[in-house]
Amino acid sequence: MNTFLSRLNTIFAFTLTVLAALTFLCFLSTVFLSYSVKVSLKSNNAEVKNVQDFSVSTTRNDLGVLSFDLKADFTPLFNWNTKQLFVYLTAQYETKQNKFNQVVLWDKIVLRSDKKLHLSYNNMNTKYYFFDDGHGLRGLKNVSLHMSWNVIPTAGLLPLVSEHGQKHLFNFPVSYTPYQR
């Protein structure tokens, strides 16, 4: 009546059900934890350059150049359910053409196996270009820097968290900085 394949199917289904229940219990053990830390962020040497956009050969756009200081300790975010963090820095600003602009300037993957979970950078250059789709960066005021991170768990939700504390605001200069090759 009960063949070998039928019994094997029953054992397999029971094992999957138990594993799913255990994974859900593991998820419940960390779902209510706070994944926020204090971040110290400061921008340095903000410049605006008018450079040629190589995707369209005839236009020139504004390129924002800046460096930043960053201090953050991500040690409290790592528990048994955290595999890694995806940390990134964005700049948000408003121009006459667009009410909301957001540009990713820098990112880093912090692994559980990394020895250094405390990030401390001074005069770090941005990893990605800060291009505007026109001439909106020159003289721009109140550009805000935001540090955010995604927590990549072993099981469960993927929380997106932003830094606690005040936003860091800076201004771009009114005149272009000469572009040097």
Backbone as JSON Lines, residues from 0, in Angstrom:
{"i":0,"aa":"M","n":[0.82,-1.18,0.0],"ca":[0.0,0.0,0.0],"c":[0.87,1.26,0.0]}
{"i":1,"aa":"N","n":[1.78,1.38,0.93],"ca":[2.72,2.5,0.93],"c":[4.01,2.06,0.27]}
{"i":2,"aa":"T","n":[4.24,2.61,-0.91],"ca":[5.44,2.23,-1.63],"c":[6.64,3.0,-1.07]}
{"i":3,"aa":"F","n":[7.79,2.63,-1.53],"ca":[9.01,3.29,-1.1],"c":[9.0,4.77,-1.5]}
{"i":4,"aa":"L","n":[8.57,5.09,-2.71],"ca":[8.52,6.48,-3.16],"c":[7.51,7.29,-2.37]}
{"i":5,"aa":"S","n":[6.41,6.71,-2.0],"ca":[5.42,7.41,-1.18],"c":[5.99,7.75,0.18]}
{"i":6,"aa":"R","n":[6.69,6.82,0.79],"ca":[7.31,7.08,2.11],"c":[8.42,8.13,1.99]}
{"i":7,"aa":"L","n":[9.2,8.05,0.93],"ca":[10.26,9.03,0.7],"c":[9.67,10.42,0.51]}
{"i":8,"aa":"N","n":[8.56,10.52,-0.21],"ca":[7.88,11.79,-0.41],"c":[7.37,12.35,0.92]}
{"i":9,"aa":"T","n":[6.84,11.51,1.78],"ca":[6.34,11.95,3.09],"c":[7.47,12.47,3.95]}
{"i":10,"aa":"I","n":[8.59,11.78,3.97],"ca":[9.74,12.22,4.76],"c":[10.28,13.55,4.22]}
{"i":11,"aa":"F","n":[10.36,13.67,2.9],"ca":[10.85,14.89,2.29],"c":[9.94,16.08,2.6]}
{"i":12,"aa":"A","n":[8.64,15.91,2.48],"ca":[7.68,16.98,2.78],"c":[7.74,17.38,4.26]}
{"i":13,"aa":"F","n":[7.85,16.42,5.14],"ca":[7.94,16.71,6.57],"c":[9.24,17.48,6.87]}
{"i":14,"aa":"T","n":[10.34,17.08,6.26],"ca":[11.62,17.77,6.47],"c":[11.56,19.21,5.99]}
{"i":15,"aa":"L","n":[10.97,19.45,4.82],"ca":[10.82,20.81,4.32],"c":[9.93,21.65,5.22]}
{"i":16,"aa":"T","n":[8.87,21.08,5.76],"ca":[7.98,21.8,6.66],"c":[8.7,22.19,7.94]}
{"i":17,"aa":"V","n":[9.48,21.29,8.5],"ca":[10.24,21.59,9.72],"c":[11.28,22.67,9.45]}
{"i":18,"aa":"L","n":[11.99,22.57,8.33],"ca":[12.99,23.58,7.99],"c":[12.36,24.95,7.77]}
{"i":19,"aa":"A","n":[11.21,25.0,7.13],"ca":[10.51,26.27,6.94],"c":[10.08,26.86,8.28]}
{"i":20,"aa":"A","n":[9.58,26.03,9.19],"ca":[9.18,26.51,10.52],"c":[10.39,27.02,11.3]}
{"i":21,"aa":"L","n":[11.51,26.33,11.23],"ca":[12.73,26.78,11.93],"c":[13.26,28.09,11.34]}
{"i":22,"aa":"T","n":[13.22,28.22,10.03],"ca":[13.65,29.46,9.39],"c":[12.76,30.62,9.81]}
{"i":23,"aa":"F","n":[11.47,30.4,9.9],"ca":[10.56,31.45,10.35],"c":[10.84,31.83,11.8]}
{"i":24,"aa":"L","n":[11.1,30.87,12.67],"ca":[11.44,31.17,14.06],"c":[12.75,31.95,14.15]}
{"i":25,"aa":"C","n":[13.72,31.6,13.32],"ca":[14.97,32.35,13.28],"c":[14.72,33.8,12.84]}
{"i":26,"aa":"F","n":[13.88,33.99,11.85],"ca":[13.51,35.32,11.39],"c":[12.85,36.11,12.52]}
{"i":27,"aa":"L","n":[11.95,35.5,13.26],"ca":[11.26,36.18,14.36],"c":[12.22,36.62,15.47]}
{"i":28,"aa":"S","n":[13.33,35.92,15.63],"ca":[14.26,36.26,16.71],"c":[15.0,37.57,16.46]}
{"i":29,"aa":"T","n":[15.05,38.05,15.21],"ca":[15.76,39.3,14.93],"c":[14.92,40.36,14.23]}
{"i":30,"aa":"V","n":[13.66,40.12,13.97],"ca":[12.86,41.07,13.21],"c":[12.62,42.38,13.96]}
{"i":31,"aa":"F","n":[12.61,42.37,15.27],"ca":[12.3,43.57,16.04],"c":[13.55,44.3,16.53]}
{"i":32,"aa":"L","n":[14.73,43.89,16.1],"ca":[15.96,44.57,16.49],"c":[16.1,45.88,15.73]}
{"i":33,"aa":"S","n":[16.72,46.85,16.39],"ca":[16.98,48.14,15.74],"c":[18.29,48.05,14.97]}
{"i":34,"aa":"Y","n":[18.26,48.47,13.72],"ca":[19.45,48.43,12.88],"c":[19.97,49.85,12.61]}
{"i":35,"aa":"S","n":[19.88,50.71,13.59],"ca":[20.35,52.08,13.39],"c":[21.6,52.32,14.24]}
{"i":36,"aa":"V","n":[22.51,53.09,13.67],"ca":[23.73,53.51,14.36],"c":[23.96,54.99,14.07]}
{"i":37,"aa":"K","n":[24.79,55.6,14.87],"ca":[25.12,57.02,14.68],"c":[26.26,57.12,13.67]}
{"i":38,"aa":"V","n":[26.1,58.04,12.75],"ca":[27.08,58.25,11.69],"c":[27.54,59.7,11.73]}
{"i":39,"aa":"S","n":[28.84,59.91,11.63],"ca":[29.39,61.26,11.54],"c":[29.84,61.48,10.1]}
{"i":40,"aa":"L","n":[29.31,62.52,9.47],"ca":[29.53,62.76,8.05],"c":[29.83,64.23,7.84]}
{"i":41,"aa":"K","n":[30.84,64.51,7.02],"ca":[31.21,65.9,6.73],"c":[31.78,65.97,5.32]}
{"i":42,"aa":"S","n":[31.4,66.99,4.57],"ca":[31.93,67.16,3.21],"c":[33.08,68.14,3.21]}
{"i":43,"aa":"N","n":[33.99,67.95,2.27],"ca":[35.17,68.81,2.14],"c":[35.34,69.2,0.68]}
{"i":44,"aa":"N","n":[35.89,70.37,0.45],"ca":[36.37,70.79,-0.87],"c":[35.35,70.6,-1.99]}
{"i":45,"aa":"A","n":[34.18,71.16,-1.84],"ca":[33.17,71.05,-2.9],"c":[33.52,71.98,-4.04]}
{"i":46,"aa":"E","n":[33.56,71.43,-5.26],"ca":[33.86,72.18,-6.48],"c":[32.87,71.82,-7.56]}
{"i":47,"aa":"V","n":[32.69,72.74,-8.51],"ca":[31.85,72.46,-9.67],"c":[32.68,72.69,-10.92]}
{"i":48,"aa":"K","n":[32.66,71.71,-11.82],"ca":[33.38,71.81,-13.09],"c":[32.38,71.66,-14.22]}
{"i":49,"aa":"N","n":[32.62,72.38,-15.3],"ca":[31.78,72.28,-16.48],"c":[32.52,71.42,-17.49]}
{"i":50,"aa":"V","n":[32.07,70.18,-17.67],"ca":[32.79,69.22,-18.51],"c":[31.87,68.69,-19.6]}
{"i":51,"aa":"Q","n":[32.5,68.12,-20.6],"ca":[31.75,67.57,-21.72],"c":[31.15,66.23,-21.31]}
{"i":52,"aa":"D","n":[29.89,66.05,-21.65],"ca":[29.21,64.77,-21.41],"c":[29.52,63.86,-22.59]}
{"i":53,"aa":"F","n":[30.18,62.74,-22.34],"ca":[30.64,61.89,-23.42],"c":[29.53,61.03,-24.02]}
{"i":54,"aa":"S","n":[28.37,60.96,-23.38],"ca":[27.27,60.22,-24.0],"c":[26.66,61.02,-25.14]}
{"i":55,"aa":"V","n":[26.68,62.35,-25.01],"ca":[26.24,63.25,-26.09],"c":[27.4,64.2,-26.33]}
{"i":56,"aa":"S","n":[28.03,64.13,-27.48],"ca":[29.31,64.79,-27.71],"c":[29.25,66.31,-27.73]}
{"i":57,"aa":"T","n":[28.09,66.92,-27.91],"ca":[28.04,68.37,-28.07],"c":[27.64,69.12,-26.81]}
{"i":58,"aa":"T","n":[27.22,68.44,-25.76],"ca":[26.73,69.15,-24.58],"c":[27.77,69.15,-23.46]}
{"i":59,"aa":"R","n":[27.66,70.14,-22.62],"ca":[28.5,70.25,-21.43],"c":[27.57,70.28,-20.23]}
{"i":60,"aa":"N","n":[27.94,69.55,-19.19],"ca":[27.14,69.48,-17.98],"c":[28.0,69.79,-16.77]}
{"i":61,"aa":"D","n":[27.33,70.05,-15.64],"ca":[28.04,70.3,-14.4],"c":[28.46,69.0,-13.75]}
{"i":62,"aa":"L","n":[29.69,68.99,-13.25],"ca":[30.23,67.86,-12.52],"c":[30.6,68.35,-11.13]}
{"i":63,"aa":"G","n":[29.99,67.78,-10.12],"ca":[30.32,68.13,-8.74],"c":[31.45,67.24,-8.25]}
{"i":64,"aa":"V","n":[32.44,67.85,-7.63],"ca":[33.59,67.12,-7.09],"c":[33.69,67.47,-5.62]}
{"i":65,"aa":"L","n":[33.75,66.46,-4.78],"ca":[33.91,66.7,-3.36],"c":[34.56,65.5,-2.7]}
{"i":66,"aa":"S","n":[35.06,65.73,-1.52],"ca":[35.55,64.64,-0.68],"c":[34.77,64.7,0.62]}
{"i":67,"aa":"F","n":[34.83,63.64,1.4],"ca":[34.05,63.59,2.62],"c":[34.79,62.85,3.72]}
{"i":68,"aa":"D","n":[34.4,63.15,4.94],"ca":[34.88,62.44,6.13],"c":[33.73,61.6,6.64]}
{"i":69,"aa":"L","n":[34.01,60.37,7.01],"ca":[32.97,59.46,7.47],"c":[33.48,58.69,8.67]}
{"i":70,"aa":"K","n":[32.66,58.63,9.71],"ca":[32.95,57.81,10.87],"c":[31.65,57.09,11.25]}
{"i":71,"aa":"A","n":[31.72,55.75,11.29],"ca":[30.54,54.95,11.65],"c":[31.02,53.62,12.18]}
{"i":72,"aa":"D","n":[30.35,53.16,13.23],"ca":[30.66,51.85,13.8],"c":[29.47,50.94,13.56]}
{"i":73,"aa":"F","n":[29.64,49.95,12.67],"ca":[28.56,49.05,12.31],"c":[28.59,47.75,13.1]}
{"i":74,"aa":"T","n":[29.43,47.66,14.11],"ca":[29.53,46.45,14.92],"c":[28.2,46.04,15.56]}
{"i":75,"aa":"P","n":[27.39,46.98,16.11],"ca":[26.12,46.56,16.73],"c":[25.11,45.95,15.75]}
{"i":76,"aa":"L","n":[25.28,46.17,14.45],"ca":[24.32,45.66,13.48],"c":[24.53,44.19,13.15]}
{"i":77,"aa":"F","n":[25.71,43.68,13.48],"ca":[26.01,42.3,13.13],"c":[25.59,41.36,14.26]}
{"i":78,"aa":"N","n":[24.67,40.5,13.95],"ca":[24.26,39.43,14.86],"c":[24.32,38.12,14.07]}
{"i":79,"aa":"W","n":[23.82,37.07,14.64],"ca":[23.92,35.77,13.97],"c":[23.16,35.73,12.64]}
{"i":80,"aa":"N","n":[22.18,36.64,12.45],"ca":[21.34,36.63,11.24],"c":[21.82,37.62,10.17]}
{"i":81,"aa":"T","n":[22.88,38.39,10.43],"ca":[23.35,39.38,9.47],"c":[24.53,38.81,8.7]}
{"i":82,"aa":"K","n":[24.38,38.73,7.37],"ca":[25.48,38.25,6.53],"c":[26.4,39.39,6.13]}
{"i":83,"aa":"Q","n":[25.78,40.51,5.68],"ca":[26.57,41.64,5.22],"c":[25.73,42.9,5.21]}
{"i":84,"aa":"L","n":[26.39,44.04,5.04],"ca":[25.74,45.33,4.9],"c":[26.15,45.93,3.56]}
{"i":85,"aa":"F","n":[25.2,46.57,2.92],"ca":[25.5,47.37,1.74],"c":[25.32,48.82,2.15]}
{"i":86,"aa":"V","n":[26.43,49.53,2.3],"ca":[26.44,50.9,2.8],"c":[26.63,51.84,1.61]}
{"i":87,"aa":"Y","n":[25.84,52.93,1.56],"ca":[26.0,53.86,0.45],"c":[25.68,55.29,0.88]}
{"i":88,"aa":"L","n":[26.35,56.23,0.19],"ca":[26.22,57.66,0.46],"c":[25.51,58.3,-0.72]}
{"i":89,"aa":"T","n":[24.45,59.05,-0.46],"ca":[23.72,59.74,-1.52],"c":[23.71,61.24,-1.27]}
{"i":90,"aa":"A","n":[23.62,61.99,-2.34],"ca":[23.43,63.44,-2.28],"c":[22.04,63.73,-2.82]}
{"i":91,"aa":"Q","n":[21.3,64.57,-2.08],"ca":[19.96,64.96,-2.51],"c":[19.93,66.47,-2.66]}
{"i":92,"aa":"Y","n":[19.32,66.94,-3.75],"ca":[19.27,68.37,-4.0],"c":[18.1,68.7,-4.91]}
{"i":93,"aa":"E","n":[17.82,69.99,-5.02],"ca":[16.71,70.48,-5.83],"c":[17.25,71.51,-6.8]}
{"i":94,"aa":"T","n":[16.86,71.4,-8.08],"ca":[17.24,72.39,-9.09],"c":[15.98,72.99,-9.7]}
{"i":95,"aa":"K","n":[16.19,73.96,-10.59],"ca":[15.04,74.58,-11.27],"c":[14.34,73.58,-12.19]}
{"i":96,"aa":"Q","n":[15.12,72.67,-12.79],"ca":[14.54,71.69,-13.71],"c":[13.83,70.55,-12.98]}
{"i":97,"aa":"N","n":[14.39,70.11,-11.86],"ca":[13.86,68.95,-11.15],"c":[13.71,69.26,-9.67]}
{"i":98,"aa":"K","n":[12.55,68.91,-9.13],"ca":[12.3,69.17,-7.71],"c":[13.1,68.24,-6.8]}
{"i":99,"aa":"F","n":[13.32,67.0,-7.23],"ca":[14.04,66.05,-6.39],"c":[15.09,65.33,-7.21]}
{"i":100,"aa":"N","n":[16.34,65.47,-6.81],"ca":[17.46,64.78,-7.44],"c":[18.18,63.98,-6.38]}
{"i":101,"aa":"Q","n":[18.56,62.78,-6.71],"ca":[19.3,61.93,-5.78],"c":[20.39,61.2,-6.56]}
{"i":102,"aa":"V","n":[21.63,61.32,-6.06],"ca":[22.79,60.74,-6.74],"c":[23.56,59.9,-5.74]}
{"i":103,"aa":"V","n":[23.88,58.66,-6.11],"ca":[24.72,57.82,-5.27],"c":[26.17,58.21,-5.54]}
{"i":104,"aa":"L","n":[26.91,58.56,-4.48],"ca":[28.28,59.02,-4.62],"c":[29.32,57.97,-4.23]}
{"i":105,"aa":"W","n":[28.97,57.09,-3.31],"ca":[29.94,56.14,-2.78],"c":[29.18,54.95,-2.2]}
{"i":106,"aa":"D","n":[29.79,53.76,-2.27],"ca":[29.2,52.59,-1.63],"c":[30.28,51.63,-1.18]}
{"i":107,"aa":"K","n":[29.9,50.73,-0.3],"ca":[30.83,49.73,0.22],"c":[30.01,48.55,0.74]}
{"i":108,"aa":"I","n":[30.54,47.34,0.53],"ca":[29.95,46.15,1.1],"c":[30.77,45.77,2.32]}
{"i":109,"aa":"V","n":[30.12,45.69,3.47],"ca":[30.79,45.32,4.72],"c":[30.36,43.89,5.05]}
{"i":110,"aa":"L","n":[31.3,42.99,5.02],"ca":[31.02,41.58,5.29],"c":[31.18,41.26,6.78]}
{"i":111,"aa":"R","n":[30.5,40.22,7.21],"ca":[30.62,39.76,8.59],"c":[32.07,39.35,8.89]}
{"i":112,"aa":"S","n":[32.74,38.8,7.9],"ca":[34.1,38.31,8.1],"c":[35.15,39.42,8.12]}
{"i":113,"aa":"D","n":[34.76,40.66,7.77],"ca":[35.71,41.77,7.82],"c":[36.17,42.01,9.24]}
{"i":114,"aa":"K","n":[37.44,42.26,9.38],"ca":[37.99,42.53,10.71],"c":[37.58,43.91,11.2]}
{"i":115,"aa":"K","n":[37.38,44.83,10.25],"ca":[37.11,46.21,10.61],"c":[35.66,46.57,10.28]}
{"i":116,"aa":"L","n":[34.8,46.56,11.29],"ca":[33.41,46.94,11.09],"c":[33.19,48.41,11.43]}
{"i":117,"aa":"H","n":[34.25,49.07,11.86],"ca":[34.21,50.49,12.17],"c":[34.85,51.23,11.0]}
{"i":118,"aa":"L","n":[34.04,52.0,10.25],"ca":[34.55,52.74,9.1],"c":[35.0,54.12,9.55]}
{"i":119,"aa":"S","n":[36.2,54.5,9.16],"ca":[36.74,55.81,9.48],"c":[37.55,56.29,8.28]}
{"i":120,"aa":"Y","n":[36.99,57.23,7.54],"ca":[37.64,57.77,6.35],"c":[37.79,59.27,6.49]}
{"i":121,"aa":"N","n":[38.95,59.78,6.07],"ca":[39.2,61.23,6.03],"c":[39.55,61.61,4.6]}
{"i":122,"aa":"N","n":[38.94,62.68,4.1],"ca":[39.15,63.17,2.74],"c":[39.0,62.06,1.69]}
{"i":123,"aa":"M","n":[37.98,61.26,1.85],"ca":[37.69,60.18,0.9],"c":[37.02,60.79,-0.33]}
{"i":124,"aa":"N","n":[37.51,60.42,-1.51],"ca":[36.9,60.9,-2.75],"c":[35.66,60.06,-3.06]}
{"i":125,"aa":"T","n":[34.74,60.65,-3.81],"ca":[33.55,59.92,-4.19],"c":[33.93,58.83,-5.18]}
{"i":126,"aa":"K","n":[33.19,57.75,-5.17],"ca":[33.45,56.62,-6.05],"c":[32.79,56.8,-7.42]}
{"i":127,"aa":"Y","n":[31.67,57.49,-7.44],"ca":[30.91,57.7,-8.67],"c":[30.84,59.18,-8.99]}
{"i":128,"aa":"Y","n":[30.65,59.51,-10.29],"ca":[30.57,60.89,-10.72],"c":[29.29,61.55,-10.21]}
{"i":129,"aa":"F","n":[29.4,62.82,-9.86],"ca":[28.27,63.62,-9.41],"c":[27.88,64.55,-10.57]}
{"i":130,"aa":"F","n":[27.24,63.99,-11.6],"ca":[26.82,64.75,-12.77],"c":[25.41,65.3,-12.57]}
{"i":131,"aa":"D","n":[25.19,66.49,-13.08],"ca":[23.85,67.04,-13.17],"c":[23.47,67.09,-14.65]}
{"i":132,"aa":"D","n":[22.2,66.96,-14.94],"ca":[21.77,66.95,-16.34],"c":[21.55,68.37,-16.85]}
{"i":133,"aa":"G","n":[22.56,69.18,-16.71],"ca":[22.51,70.56,-17.17],"c":[23.51,71.39,-16.4]}
{"i":134,"aa":"H","n":[23.08,72.58,-16.02],"ca":[23.96,73.51,-15.31],"c":[23.35,73.88,-13.96]}
{"i":135,"aa":"G","n":[22.87,72.89,-13.23],"ca":[22.17,73.18,-11.98],"c":[23.02,73.12,-10.73]}
{"i":136,"aa":"L","n":[24.28,72.7,-10.82],"ca":[25.09,72.56,-9.6],"c":[25.81,73.85,-9.2]}
{"i":137,"aa":"R","n":[26.16,74.67,-10.15],"ca":[26.91,75.9,-9.83],"c":[26.06,76.81,-8.95]}
{"i":138,"aa":"G","n":[26.61,77.16,-7.78],"ca":[25.91,78.03,-6.84],"c":[24.77,77.36,-6.1]}
{"i":139,"aa":"L","n":[24.66,76.06,-6.2],"ca":[23.56,75.33,-5.54],"c":[23.76,75.3,-4.04]}
{"i":140,"aa":"K","n":[22.71,75.61,-3.32],"ca":[22.77,75.63,-1.86],"c":[21.96,74.47,-1.29]}
{"i":141,"aa":"N","n":[22.32,74.07,-0.09],"ca":[21.6,73.04,0.67],"c":[21.56,71.67,-0.01]}
{"i":142,"aa":"V","n":[22.71,71.23,-0.48],"ca":[22.84,69.85,-0.95],"c":[23.03,69.0,0.3]}
{"i":143,"aa":"S","n":[22.23,67.97,0.46],"ca":[22.32,67.16,1.68],"c":[22.92,65.8,1.39]}
{"i":144,"aa":"L","n":[23.81,65.37,2.27],"ca":[24.42,64.05,2.18],"c":[23.69,63.11,3.14]}
{"i":145,"aa":"H","n":[23.4,61.91,2.68],"ca":[22.71,60.91,3.49],"c":[23.47,59.59,3.42]}
{"i":146,"aa":"M","n":[23.66,58.97,4.56],"ca":[24.25,57.64,4.62],"c":[23.12,56.66,4.89]}
{"i":147,"aa":"S","n":[23.05,55.61,4.08],"ca":[22.03,54.57,4.24],"c":[22.69,53.22,4.11]}
{"i":148,"aa":"W","n":[21.99,52.19,4.58],"ca":[22.51,50.83,4.44],"c":[21.38,49.83,4.39]}
{"i":149,"aa":"N","n":[21.63,48.77,3.63],"ca":[20.75,47.62,3.57],"c":[21.38,46.52,4.4]}
{"i":150,"aa":"V","n":[20.61,45.92,5.28],"ca":[21.07,44.79,6.06],"c":[20.67,43.52,5.31]}
{"i":151,"aa":"I","n":[21.66,42.71,4.95],"ca":[21.39,41.47,4.22],"c":[21.4,40.33,5.23]}
{"i":152,"aa":"P","n":[20.21,39.78,5.58],"ca":[20.15,38.73,6.59],"c":[20.29,37.33,6.0]}
{"i":153,"aa":"T","n":[20.49,36.38,6.87],"ca":[20.47,34.98,6.46],"c":[19.04,34.57,6.14]}
{"i":154,"aa":"A","n":[18.09,34.98,6.98],"ca":[16.67,34.69,6.77],"c":[15.86,35.9,7.21]}
{"i":155,"aa":"G","n":[14.91,36.32,6.4],"ca":[14.02,37.39,6.81],"c":[14.0,38.57,5.87]}
{"i":156,"aa":"L","n":[13.51,39.69,6.41],"ca":[13.34,40.92,5.64],"c":[14.67,41.6,5.36]}
{"i":157,"aa":"L","n":[14.7,42.44,4.33],"ca":[15.87,43.24,3.99],"c":[15.62,44.68,4.42]}
{"i":158,"aa":"P","n":[15.97,45.05,5.66],"ca":[15.69,46.42,6.08],"c":[16.6,47.44,5.4]}
{"i":159,"aa":"L","n":[16.0,48.57,5.02],"ca":[16.74,49.72,4.49],"c":[16.73,50.78,5.59]}
{"i":160,"aa":"V","n":[17.91,51.16,6.06],"ca":[18.02,52.05,7.21],"c":[18.83,53.28,6.8]}
{"i":161,"aa":"S","n":[18.42,54.44,7.29],"ca":[19.18,55.68,7.1],"c":[19.81,56.08,8.42]}
{"i":162,"aa":"E","n":[20.82,56.94,8.32],"ca":[21.55,57.35,9.51],"c":[20.65,58.09,10.5]}
{"i":163,"aa":"H","n":[21.02,58.04,11.74],"ca":[20.36,58.85,12.76],"c":[21.12,60.16,12.92]}
{"i":164,"aa":"G","n":[20.43,61.18,13.32],"ca":[21.09,62.46,13.52],"c":[20.7,63.44,12.44]}
{"i":165,"aa":"Q","n":[21.43,64.53,12.4],"ca":[21.12,65.59,11.46],"c":[21.67,65.28,10.08]}
{"i":166,"aa":"K","n":[21.0,65.85,9.08],"ca":[21.49,65.76,7.71],"c":[22.72,66.66,7.6]}
{"i":167,"aa":"H","n":[23.64,66.28,6.77],"ca":[24.79,67.14,6.52],"c":[24.52,67.95,5.26]}
{"i":168,"aa":"L","n":[24.53,69.28,5.38],"ca":[24.27,70.17,4.25],"c":[25.56,70.87,3.83]}
{"i":169,"aa":"F","n":[25.71,71.08,2.52],"ca":[26.83,71.86,2.02],"c":[26.38,72.62,0.78]}
{"i":170,"aa":"N","n":[27.21,73.59,0.37],"ca":[26.9,74.43,-0.79],"c":[28.0,74.28,-1.83]}
{"i":171,"aa":"F","n":[27.61,74.35,-3.1],"ca":[28.59,74.38,-4.17],"c":[28.97,75.83,-4.44]}
{"i":172,"aa":"P","n":[30.21,76.09,-4.89],"ca":[30.63,77.47,-5.17],"c":[29.89,78.07,-6.36]}
{"i":173,"aa":"V","n":[29.91,79.38,-6.43],"ca":[29.19,80.11,-7.49],"c":[29.94,80.04,-8.82]}
{"i":174,"aa":"S","n":[31.26,79.89,-8.78],"ca":[32.04,79.88,-10.02],"c":[32.57,78.48,-10.3]}
{"i":175,"aa":"Y","n":[32.83,78.21,-11.58],"ca":[33.38,76.92,-11.99],"c":[34.86,76.83,-11.62]}
{"i":176,"aa":"T","n":[35.28,75.66,-11.26],"ca":[36.7,75.39,-11.05],"c":[37.26,74.94,-12.39]}
{"i":177,"aa":"P","n":[38.43,75.47,-12.79],"ca":[39.0,75.05,-14.09],"c":[39.25,73.54,-14.1]}
{"i":178,"aa":"Y","n":[38.9,72.93,-15.2],"ca":[39.09,71.47,-15.34],"c":[40.51,71.2,-15.8]}
{"i":179,"aa":"Q","n":[41.24,70.39,-15.04],"ca":[42.61,70.03,-15.38],"c":[42.67,68.59,-15.8]}
{"i":180,"aa":"R","n":[43.4,68.28,-16.8],"ca":[43.52,66.9,-17.28],"c":[44.66,66.2,-16.63]}
